[in-house]
CSV table of C-alpha atoms in Angstrom, one decimal:
chain,number,residue,atom,x,y,z
A,1,UNK,CA,-13.3,-26.7,-85.3
A,2,UNK,CA,-11.3,-25.7,-82.2
A,3,UNK,CA,-11.2,-22.0,-83.0
A,4,UNK,CA,-14.9,-21.8,-82.9
A,5,UNK,CA,-15.5,-22.9,-79.3
A,6,UNK,CA,-16.8,-20.0,-77.2
A,7,UNK,CA,-14.2,-17.7,-75.7
A,8,UNK,CA,-15.0,-16.4,-72.4
A,9,UNK,CA,-12.5,-13.6,-72.4
A,10,UNK,CA,-12.4,-12.4,-76.0
A,11,UNK,CA,-16.1,-13.2,-75.9
A,12,UNK,CA,-16.6,-10.7,-73.1
A,13,UNK,CA,-15.0,-7.9,-75.2
A,14,UNK,CA,-18.5,-7.6,-76.6
A,15,UNK,CA,-19.4,-5.0,-74.0
A,16,UNK,CA,-16.3,-2.9,-75.2
A,17,UNK,CA,-17.6,-2.5,-78.7
A,18,UNK,CA,-18.5,1.0,-79.7
A,19,UNK,CA,-16.5,2.3,-76.7
A,20,UNK,CA,-13.4,4.4,-76.6
A,21,UNK,CA,-10.6,2.1,-76.0
A,22,UNK,CA,-6.8,2.3,-75.4
A,23,UNK,CA,-4.7,-0.2,-77.3
A,24,UNK,CA,-1.1,-0.8,-76.5
A,25,UNK,CA,0.9,-2.4,-79.2
A,26,UNK,CA,4.1,-4.6,-78.9
A,27,UNK,CA,6.2,-1.8,-80.4
A,28,UNK,CA,5.1,0.5,-77.6
A,29,UNK,CA,2.6,2.5,-79.6
A,30,UNK,CA,-0.5,3.7,-77.7
A,31,UNK,CA,-3.7,4.1,-79.8
A,32,UNK,CA,-7.0,5.4,-78.7
A,33,UNK,CA,-10.1,4.8,-80.8
A,34,UNK,CA,-13.5,3.4,-80.9
A,35,UNK,CA,-13.6,-0.4,-80.9
A,36,UNK,CA,-15.8,-1.6,-83.8
A,37,UNK,CA,-15.0,-5.2,-84.1
A,38,UNK,CA,-12.8,-8.1,-82.8
A,39,UNK,CA,-12.3,-11.8,-82.9
A,40,UNK,CA,-10.9,-14.7,-80.9
A,41,UNK,CA,-7.3,-13.8,-81.8
A,42,UNK,CA,-7.8,-10.3,-80.5
A,43,UNK,CA,-7.7,-8.9,-84.0
A,44,UNK,CA,-9.2,-5.5,-83.5
A,45,UNK,CA,-10.9,-2.8,-85.7
A,46,UNK,CA,-10.4,0.7,-84.3
A,47,UNK,CA,-12.2,3.7,-85.8
A,48,UNK,CA,-11.4,7.4,-85.4
A,49,UNK,CA,-8.0,6.4,-84.0
A,50,UNK,CA,-5.4,8.8,-82.6
A,51,UNK,CA,-1.9,7.9,-81.6
A,52,UNK,CA,-0.7,9.4,-78.3
A,53,UNK,CA,2.9,9.9,-77.1
A,54,UNK,CA,3.8,10.7,-73.5
A,55,UNK,CA,6.9,12.4,-72.0
A,56,UNK,CA,7.0,13.1,-68.3
A,57,UNK,CA,3.8,15.1,-67.5
A,58,UNK,CA,2.8,16.1,-71.0
A,59,UNK,CA,1.3,14.2,-73.9
A,60,UNK,CA,0.5,14.8,-77.6
A,61,UNK,CA,-1.7,13.1,-80.1
A,62,UNK,CA,-2.1,12.8,-83.8
A,63,UNK,CA,-4.8,11.6,-86.1
A,64,UNK,CA,-4.3,8.1,-87.5
A,65,UNK,CA,-7.7,7.0,-88.8
A,66,UNK,CA,-9.0,3.5,-89.2
A,67,UNK,CA,-7.0,0.5,-88.0
A,68,UNK,CA,-7.3,-3.2,-88.4
A,69,UNK,CA,-4.8,-4.5,-85.8
A,70,UNK,CA,-3.5,-8.1,-86.1
A,71,UNK,CA,-4.0,-9.7,-82.8
A,72,UNK,CA,-0.4,-10.8,-82.2
A,73,UNK,CA,0.7,-7.2,-81.9
A,74,UNK,CA,-1.8,-6.4,-79.2
A,75,UNK,CA,-0.4,-6.1,-75.7
A,76,UNK,CA,-3.4,-4.7,-73.8
A,77,UNK,CA,-6.8,-3.3,-74.5
A,78,UNK,CA,-8.1,-0.9,-71.9
A,79,UNK,CA,-11.4,0.7,-71.5
A,80,UNK,CA,-11.1,4.5,-71.0
A,81,UNK,CA,-13.2,5.9,-68.2
A,82,UNK,CA,-14.5,9.1,-69.8
A,83,UNK,CA,-14.9,10.9,-66.4
A,84,UNK,CA,-11.4,10.0,-65.3
A,85,UNK,CA,-10.1,11.0,-68.6
A,86,UNK,CA,-10.7,14.6,-68.0
A,87,UNK,CA,-9.1,14.5,-64.6
A,88,UNK,CA,-5.7,13.2,-65.6
A,89,UNK,CA,-3.0,15.6,-64.5
A,90,UNK,CA,-1.2,15.8,-67.9
A,91,UNK,CA,-0.9,18.7,-70.2
A,92,UNK,CA,-1.5,18.4,-73.9
A,93,UNK,CA,1.0,19.9,-76.2
A,94,UNK,CA,1.6,20.0,-80.0
A,95,UNK,CA,2.7,16.8,-81.7
A,96,UNK,CA,5.6,18.5,-83.4
A,97,UNK,CA,6.9,19.8,-80.1
A,98,UNK,CA,6.9,16.5,-78.3
A,99,UNK,CA,7.9,14.1,-81.1
A,100,UNK,CA,11.6,14.8,-81.0
A,101,UNK,CA,11.6,14.1,-77.2
A,102,UNK,CA,9.7,10.9,-77.8
A,103,UNK,CA,12.0,9.7,-80.6
A,104,UNK,CA,14.9,10.3,-78.4
A,105,UNK,CA,13.3,8.3,-75.6
A,106,UNK,CA,12.6,5.4,-78.0
A,107,UNK,CA,16.2,5.5,-79.3
A,108,UNK,CA,17.6,5.5,-75.8
A,109,UNK,CA,15.5,2.5,-74.8
A,110,UNK,CA,16.5,0.6,-77.9
A,111,UNK,CA,20.2,1.3,-77.1
A,112,UNK,CA,19.7,0.2,-73.4
A,113,UNK,CA,17.9,-3.0,-74.6
A,114,UNK,CA,20.7,-3.8,-77.1
A,115,UNK,CA,23.4,-3.2,-74.4
A,116,UNK,CA,21.4,-5.5,-72.1
A,117,UNK,CA,21.2,-8.2,-74.7
A,118,UNK,CA,24.9,-7.9,-75.5
A,119,UNK,CA,25.9,-8.3,-71.8
A,120,UNK,CA,23.6,-11.3,-71.4
A,121,UNK,CA,25.1,-12.9,-74.6
A,122,UNK,CA,28.8,-12.0,-73.6
A,123,UNK,CA,28.7,-12.9,-69.9
A,124,UNK,CA,25.8,-15.1,-69.2
A,125,UNK,CA,25.5,-17.5,-72.1
A,126,UNK,CA,22.2,-16.2,-73.5
A,127,UNK,CA,21.4,-16.6,-77.1
A,128,UNK,CA,21.4,-13.7,-79.5
A,129,UNK,CA,18.0,-14.1,-81.0
A,130,UNK,CA,14.8,-12.5,-80.0
A,131,UNK,CA,15.8,-8.9,-80.5
A,132,UNK,CA,12.4,-7.8,-79.2
A,133,UNK,CA,13.2,-9.1,-75.8
A,134,UNK,CA,11.6,-12.3,-74.3
A,135,UNK,CA,10.5,-13.2,-77.8
A,136,UNK,CA,7.8,-10.7,-77.2
B,11,UNK,CA,-5.7,-27.1,-69.6
B,12,UNK,CA,-4.9,-27.5,-66.0
B,13,UNK,CA,-3.6,-24.0,-65.5
B,14,UNK,CA,-6.6,-22.7,-67.3
B,15,UNK,CA,-8.8,-24.4,-64.7
B,16,UNK,CA,-6.7,-22.9,-61.9
B,17,UNK,CA,-7.3,-19.5,-63.3
B,18,UNK,CA,-11.0,-20.1,-63.6
B,19,UNK,CA,-11.2,-20.9,-59.8
B,20,UNK,CA,-9.5,-17.6,-59.1
B,21,UNK,CA,-12.0,-15.3,-60.7
B,22,UNK,CA,-13.0,-12.3,-58.6
B,23,UNK,CA,-9.7,-12.5,-56.7
B,24,UNK,CA,-7.0,-9.9,-56.7
B,25,UNK,CA,-4.0,-10.7,-58.9
B,26,UNK,CA,-1.1,-8.9,-60.2
B,27,UNK,CA,-0.1,-9.4,-63.9
B,28,UNK,CA,3.4,-8.6,-64.9
B,29,UNK,CA,3.7,-8.0,-68.7
B,30,UNK,CA,6.8,-8.5,-70.9
B,31,UNK,CA,7.0,-4.8,-71.4
B,32,UNK,CA,7.6,-4.5,-67.6
B,33,UNK,CA,4.1,-3.1,-66.9
B,34,UNK,CA,2.6,-4.6,-63.7
B,35,UNK,CA,-1.1,-4.4,-63.3
B,36,UNK,CA,-3.0,-5.3,-60.1
B,37,UNK,CA,-6.8,-5.9,-60.5
B,38,UNK,CA,-9.7,-8.1,-60.0
B,39,UNK,CA,-9.6,-11.1,-62.2
B,40,UNK,CA,-12.8,-11.2,-64.3
B,41,UNK,CA,-12.2,-13.8,-66.7
B,42,UNK,CA,-9.7,-16.1,-68.5
B,43,UNK,CA,-9.8,-18.1,-71.7
B,44,UNK,CA,-7.8,-21.0,-73.0
B,45,UNK,CA,-5.0,-18.7,-74.3
B,46,UNK,CA,-4.8,-17.3,-70.8
B,47,UNK,CA,-6.0,-13.9,-72.1
B,48,UNK,CA,-7.0,-12.1,-68.9
B,49,UNK,CA,-9.7,-9.6,-68.1
B,50,UNK,CA,-9.0,-7.3,-65.2
B,51,UNK,CA,-11.4,-4.9,-63.5
B,52,UNK,CA,-10.6,-1.9,-61.3
B,53,UNK,CA,-7.0,-1.9,-62.2
B,54,UNK,CA,-4.1,-0.3,-60.5
B,55,UNK,CA,-0.7,0.1,-62.3
B,56,UNK,CA,2.5,-0.1,-60.4
B,57,UNK,CA,4.7,2.9,-60.8
B,58,UNK,CA,2.0,4.8,-62.6
B,59,UNK,CA,4.3,7.7,-63.2
B,60,UNK,CA,6.2,5.7,-65.8
B,61,UNK,CA,3.0,4.6,-67.5
B,62,UNK,CA,0.9,7.8,-67.8
B,63,UNK,CA,-1.2,6.3,-70.6
B,64,UNK,CA,-2.9,4.0,-68.1
B,65,UNK,CA,-4.2,6.7,-65.9
B,66,UNK,CA,-7.7,6.9,-67.4
B,67,UNK,CA,-8.1,3.1,-67.8
B,68,UNK,CA,-10.4,1.3,-65.3
B,69,UNK,CA,-10.6,-2.3,-66.7
B,70,UNK,CA,-8.5,-4.0,-69.4
B,71,UNK,CA,-8.1,-7.1,-71.5
B,72,UNK,CA,-4.6,-8.5,-71.6
B,73,UNK,CA,-3.4,-10.8,-74.3
B,74,UNK,CA,-2.1,-14.1,-72.9
B,75,UNK,CA,1.0,-14.0,-75.1
B,76,UNK,CA,2.4,-10.9,-73.5
B,77,UNK,CA,2.1,-12.0,-69.9
B,78,UNK,CA,5.3,-12.8,-68.0
B,79,UNK,CA,4.1,-13.6,-64.6
B,80,UNK,CA,0.8,-13.7,-62.7
B,81,UNK,CA,1.0,-13.2,-59.0
B,82,UNK,CA,-1.8,-15.2,-57.4
B,83,UNK,CA,-3.2,-15.0,-53.8
B,84,UNK,CA,-1.5,-18.0,-52.2
B,85,UNK,CA,-4.4,-18.8,-49.8
B,86,UNK,CA,-6.6,-19.5,-52.8
B,87,UNK,CA,-4.3,-21.9,-54.5
B,88,UNK,CA,-4.1,-25.5,-53.2
B,89,UNK,CA,-0.7,-26.5,-54.5
B,90,UNK,CA,-1.1,-30.1,-53.1
B,91,UNK,CA,-4.3,-30.6,-55.0
B,92,UNK,CA,-2.6,-29.1,-58.1
B,93,UNK,CA,0.3,-31.4,-57.7
B,94,UNK,CA,-2.0,-34.4,-57.6
B,95,UNK,CA,-4.0,-33.3,-60.6
B,96,UNK,CA,-0.9,-32.8,-62.7
B,97,UNK,CA,0.3,-36.4,-61.8
B,98,UNK,CA,-3.1,-37.6,-62.7
B,99,UNK,CA,-3.1,-35.9,-66.0
B,100,UNK,CA,0.4,-37.1,-66.8
B,101,UNK,CA,-0.6,-40.6,-66.1
B,102,UNK,CA,-3.7,-40.3,-68.3
B,103,UNK,CA,-1.6,-38.9,-71.1
B,104,UNK,CA,0.8,-42.0,-70.8
B,105,UNK,CA,-2.1,-44.4,-71.0
B,106,UNK,CA,-3.2,-42.9,-74.3
């Protein structure tokens, strides 16, 4: 079976298991948790996960728990350097303080993307499908 | 499969991967698989201020399906050889 041949890259995720990882999802969410399992599709299991939001030089996080992430939604899986993590020049604030700013940012980005898609459709002959941009 | 082979010859080289979410990451290519999933070590993010979540990340795994471009070191890609190989593969496919 094709899907059972060895996978050099997803195979090499083995050294990331039980480490604190950052996962970026296609919808822009950033999750940090401990990688417990994965497979060749980059389906991931994250334990003790927190979601982080960022705005300028502050960030906030909230508890999310256990995730099984379907691989197609994964953009990037990064290993967090625990020493470097303590040195990042960002200030942590309360989730409730930052969330309105974050929501506003997301809404603004959505609006910008829609406008861009509309211009491409109206003036440059692009099709209207793929609302997620690049079929991403 | 050809492109996969090209990437395999480029391991341990510096490449820049541009993702569909406009994140550009430069790093040492550690491995690639047949989905063109990419493993990068000692990464550097372009315009880090816009992507603060990447500041503590040293190496990463990128899913092939979210890659838009990969910038390769030109001196390590033999385009002439690649062209010939492409023709050969196309010819082999026609024979089948």
